[in-house]
Coordinates of C-alpha atoms in Angstrom, one line a residue:
Chain A
Q1008 CA 2.9 -4.1 -21.8
K1009 CA 2.9 -6.4 -18.8
E1010 CA -0.5 -6.7 -17.3
V1011 CA -2.3 -8.3 -14.4
E1012 CA -6.0 -8.7 -14.8
Q1013 CA -8.6 -9.1 -12.1
N1014 CA -12.4 -8.9 -12.1
S1015 CA -13.3 -5.8 -10.1
G1016 CA -16.3 -7.3 -8.5
P1017 CA -17.9 -6.9 -6.1
L1018 CA -17.9 -10.5 -5.3
S1019 CA -20.5 -11.4 -2.7
V1020 CA -20.1 -14.6 -0.7
P1021 CA -22.1 -15.9 2.3
E1022 CA -20.4 -16.2 5.6
G1023 CA -18.8 -19.7 6.0
A1024 CA -18.6 -20.3 2.2
I1025 CA -15.5 -20.5 0.0
A1026 CA -14.5 -17.2 -1.7
S1027 CA -12.6 -17.7 -5.0
L1028 CA -10.6 -14.8 -6.4
N1029 CA -8.9 -15.0 -9.8
C1030 CA -6.1 -13.3 -11.6
T1031 CA -4.5 -13.6 -15.0
Y1032 CA -1.2 -12.2 -16.1
S1033 CA 0.1 -11.5 -19.6
D1034 CA 3.9 -12.0 -19.4
R1035 CA 5.4 -15.5 -19.0
G1036 CA 8.5 -13.8 -17.6
S1037 CA 6.8 -13.2 -14.3
Q1038 CA 8.2 -15.4 -11.6
S1039 CA 6.5 -14.8 -8.3
F1040 CA 2.9 -13.9 -7.5
F1041 CA 1.4 -12.2 -4.5
W1042 CA -2.0 -11.6 -3.0
Y1043 CA -2.5 -8.4 -0.9
R1044 CA -5.5 -7.5 1.1
Q1045 CA -6.5 -3.9 1.4
Y1046 CA -9.2 -2.7 3.8
S1047 CA -10.9 0.6 2.8
G1048 CA -8.7 3.6 3.6
K1049 CA -5.7 1.4 4.6
S1050 CA -2.5 0.2 3.0
P1051 CA -2.2 -3.2 1.3
E1052 CA -0.9 -6.1 3.4
L1053 CA 0.6 -9.3 2.0
I1054 CA -1.4 -12.4 2.8
M1055 CA 0.0 -15.0 0.4
F1056 CA 2.8 -15.4 -2.2
I1057 CA 3.5 -18.3 -4.6
Y1058 CA 6.1 -19.0 -7.2
S1059 CA 5.7 -22.8 -7.9
N1060 CA 3.0 -24.4 -9.9
G1061 CA 0.3 -26.0 -7.7
D1062 CA -1.3 -25.1 -4.4
K1063 CA 0.1 -23.3 -1.4
E1064 CA -2.0 -23.3 1.8
D1065 CA -1.8 -21.1 4.8
G1066 CA -4.6 -21.4 7.3
R1067 CA -7.9 -20.5 5.6
F1068 CA -6.1 -19.3 2.5
T1069 CA -4.9 -21.3 -0.5
A1070 CA -3.1 -19.8 -3.4
Q1071 CA -3.1 -21.6 -6.7
L1072 CA -0.7 -21.1 -9.6
N1073 CA -0.9 -22.4 -13.1
K1074 CA 1.9 -21.1 -15.2
A1075 CA 0.8 -22.8 -18.4
S1076 CA -2.5 -21.0 -18.3
Q1077 CA -1.0 -17.8 -16.7
Y1078 CA -3.5 -18.0 -14.0
V1079 CA -3.4 -17.3 -10.2
S1080 CA -6.2 -17.7 -7.7
L1081 CA -6.9 -17.3 -4.1
L1082 CA -9.3 -19.4 -2.2
I1083 CA -10.6 -18.3 1.2
R1084 CA -12.3 -21.1 3.2
D1085 CA -14.9 -20.5 5.9
S1086 CA -15.2 -16.8 4.9
Q1087 CA -15.7 -14.3 7.7
P1088 CA -17.1 -10.8 7.6
S1089 CA -13.6 -9.6 8.4
D1090 CA -12.5 -11.0 5.1
S1091 CA -14.5 -8.2 3.4
A1092 CA -11.9 -6.1 1.6
T1093 CA -10.3 -5.5 -1.8
Y1094 CA -7.8 -8.2 -2.8
L1095 CA -4.9 -7.2 -5.1
C1096 CA -3.1 -9.7 -7.2
A1097 CA 0.5 -8.8 -8.1
A1098 CA 3.2 -10.3 -10.3
L1099 CA 7.0 -9.9 -9.9
Y1100 CA 9.0 -9.5 -13.0
S1101 CA 12.5 -10.2 -11.8
S1102 CA 14.1 -9.1 -15.1
A1103 CA 13.0 -5.6 -14.5
S1104 CA 12.6 -5.7 -10.7
K1105 CA 9.1 -4.6 -11.2
I1106 CA 6.0 -5.6 -9.3
I1107 CA 2.8 -5.1 -11.3
F1108 CA -0.5 -5.0 -9.5
G1109 CA -4.0 -5.8 -10.8
S1110 CA -6.8 -3.4 -10.2
G1111 CA -8.2 -5.5 -7.3
T1112 CA -11.3 -7.5 -6.6
R1113 CA -13.7 -6.2 -4.0
L1114 CA -15.0 -9.0 -1.8
S1115 CA -18.0 -8.7 0.4
I1116 CA -18.9 -11.5 2.9
R1117 CA -22.6 -11.3 3.8
P1118 CA -23.7 -12.6 7.2
Chain B
E1172 CA 9.0 -1.8 15.2
A1173 CA 9.6 -2.5 11.5
Q1174 CA 7.8 0.1 9.5
V1175 CA 7.6 2.4 6.5
T1176 CA 6.7 6.0 7.6
Q1177 CA 5.1 8.3 5.1
N1178 CA 4.3 12.0 5.7
P1179 CA 2.0 13.8 5.5
R1180 CA -1.1 11.6 5.7
Y1181 CA -3.3 14.2 4.1
L1182 CA -2.2 17.1 1.8
I1183 CA -4.3 19.7 0.0
T1184 CA -2.4 22.0 -2.3
V1185 CA -2.9 24.3 -5.3
T1186 CA -1.7 23.8 -8.9
G1187 CA 1.9 24.6 -9.4
K1188 CA 3.1 24.7 -5.7
K1189 CA 6.0 22.3 -5.3
L1190 CA 5.6 19.6 -2.6
T1191 CA 7.5 16.7 -1.2
V1192 CA 6.1 13.6 0.3
T1193 CA 8.6 11.9 2.6
C1194 CA 9.1 8.1 3.0
S1195 CA 11.4 6.4 5.4
Q1196 CA 11.9 2.7 6.3
N1197 CA 13.8 1.2 9.2
M1198 CA 14.3 -2.3 7.9
N1199 CA 17.5 -1.7 5.8
H1200 CA 15.6 -2.6 2.6
E1201 CA 17.4 -2.1 -0.7
Y1202 CA 14.2 -1.8 -2.7
M1203 CA 11.8 1.2 -2.3
S1204 CA 9.0 2.2 -4.6
W1205 CA 6.2 4.8 -5.0
Y1206 CA 2.7 3.9 -6.1
R1207 CA -0.4 5.9 -6.8
Q1208 CA -3.8 4.3 -6.4
D1209 CA -6.9 5.6 -8.3
P1210 CA -10.4 4.1 -8.3
G1211 CA -10.6 1.2 -10.8
L1212 CA -6.9 1.4 -11.7
G1213 CA -5.3 -0.3 -8.8
L1214 CA -1.7 0.5 -7.8
R1215 CA 0.4 2.0 -10.5
Q1216 CA 4.2 2.3 -10.0
I1217 CA 5.6 5.8 -10.3
Y1218 CA 9.3 5.2 -9.5
Y1219 CA 11.4 2.6 -7.8
S1220 CA 14.9 2.3 -6.4
M1221 CA 17.1 -0.7 -6.1
N1222 CA 19.6 1.0 -3.8
V1223 CA 21.2 4.3 -2.9
E1224 CA 21.6 6.5 -6.0
V1225 CA 19.8 3.9 -8.2
T1226 CA 16.4 4.9 -9.4
D1227 CA 14.2 4.0 -12.3
K1228 CA 10.9 4.9 -13.8
G1229 CA 7.8 2.9 -13.2
D1230 CA 4.7 3.0 -15.3
V1231 CA 3.5 6.6 -14.6
P1232 CA 6.6 8.7 -13.9
E1233 CA 5.5 11.9 -15.6
G1234 CA 5.3 14.9 -13.3
Y1235 CA 7.2 13.2 -10.5
K1236 CA 10.8 13.1 -9.2
V1237 CA 12.5 11.0 -6.7
S1238 CA 15.9 10.8 -5.0
R1239 CA 17.7 8.1 -3.0
K1240 CA 20.6 9.7 -1.2
E1241 CA 20.3 7.5 1.8
K1242 CA 19.2 3.9 2.0
R1243 CA 16.3 4.6 4.4
N1244 CA 14.7 7.6 2.6
F1245 CA 13.0 7.9 -0.7
P1246 CA 11.1 11.2 -1.0
L1247 CA 8.6 11.8 -3.8
I1248 CA 8.7 15.3 -5.3
L1249 CA 6.0 17.0 -7.3
E1250 CA 7.7 20.1 -8.8
S1251 CA 4.5 21.6 -10.3
P1252 CA 1.5 19.6 -9.2
S1253 CA -1.6 19.4 -11.3
P1254 CA -5.2 18.3 -10.6
N1255 CA -4.6 15.0 -12.4
Q1256 CA -2.1 14.1 -9.7
T1257 CA -4.9 14.1 -7.1
S1258 CA -4.6 10.5 -5.8
L1259 CA -3.7 8.2 -2.9
Y1260 CA 0.0 7.6 -2.8
F1261 CA 1.8 4.7 -1.2
C1262 CA 5.5 4.2 -0.5
A1263 CA 6.7 0.6 -0.1
S1264 CA 10.0 -1.2 0.6
S1265 CA 11.2 -4.7 0.4
L1266 CA 14.2 -7.0 0.2
L1267 CA 13.5 -7.5 -3.5
G1268 CA 15.9 -9.9 -5.1
Q1269 CA 16.2 -12.3 -2.2
G1270 CA 13.5 -14.8 -3.0
A1271 CA 9.8 -14.0 -3.0
S1272 CA 9.8 -10.6 -1.4
K1273 CA 7.2 -9.0 0.7
L1274 CA 6.4 -5.3 0.1
F1275 CA 5.9 -3.3 3.3
F1276 CA 3.7 -0.3 2.7
G1277 CA 3.4 3.0 4.4
S1278 CA 0.1 4.3 5.6
G1279 CA -0.5 6.3 2.5
T1280 CA -0.8 10.0 1.6
Q1281 CA -4.1 11.4 0.2
L1282 CA -3.2 14.3 -2.0
S1283 CA -5.6 16.8 -3.4
V1284 CA -4.4 19.3 -6.0
L1285 CA -6.9 22.2 -6.5

């Protein structure tokens, strides 16, 4: 069973601090990884994807991938109240053309 | 505007009454998929389709049917809905297979089966 695991939270971070969200995956066959943000009552939207070991930066967001440890993370710098949402980690298994989602981490940025 | 359109947005029905949730995308995407989202369980894949007339089961296909007769449309059919199918449903599409692919989601359908 291919699985993507996330801590459900809530994770509470003060405004302006760095929020760190983590995700582990069970199958080494996964090739690409995604972070989606979902506001309450809305559909998920992609904020980052990564498929190579190391860091990938986009504005205030940094995705990190460690394939040896089967670990993906998302760092949000200078956290804003608008970053309060549920963050879904997802893994693409190309062999089966499946995208598996974790259950999501609820992030709350406190002023 | 590139988008995935789902209808209806809200649906209340009774056990056993057949229903269809429609999904249409205007981006010429090959890949389309249906997910259900339940509290604490995240997004679980119901069915997906790689192209016209090509569909496959996801992780929770029981009680659902799909069809892909046209590239743009991928309806979800519940032949005999039951209360355990009460959930938030999302349709999504992407250019899966062409590099790291982005899923575009519809607005969701909140289904309640009484």
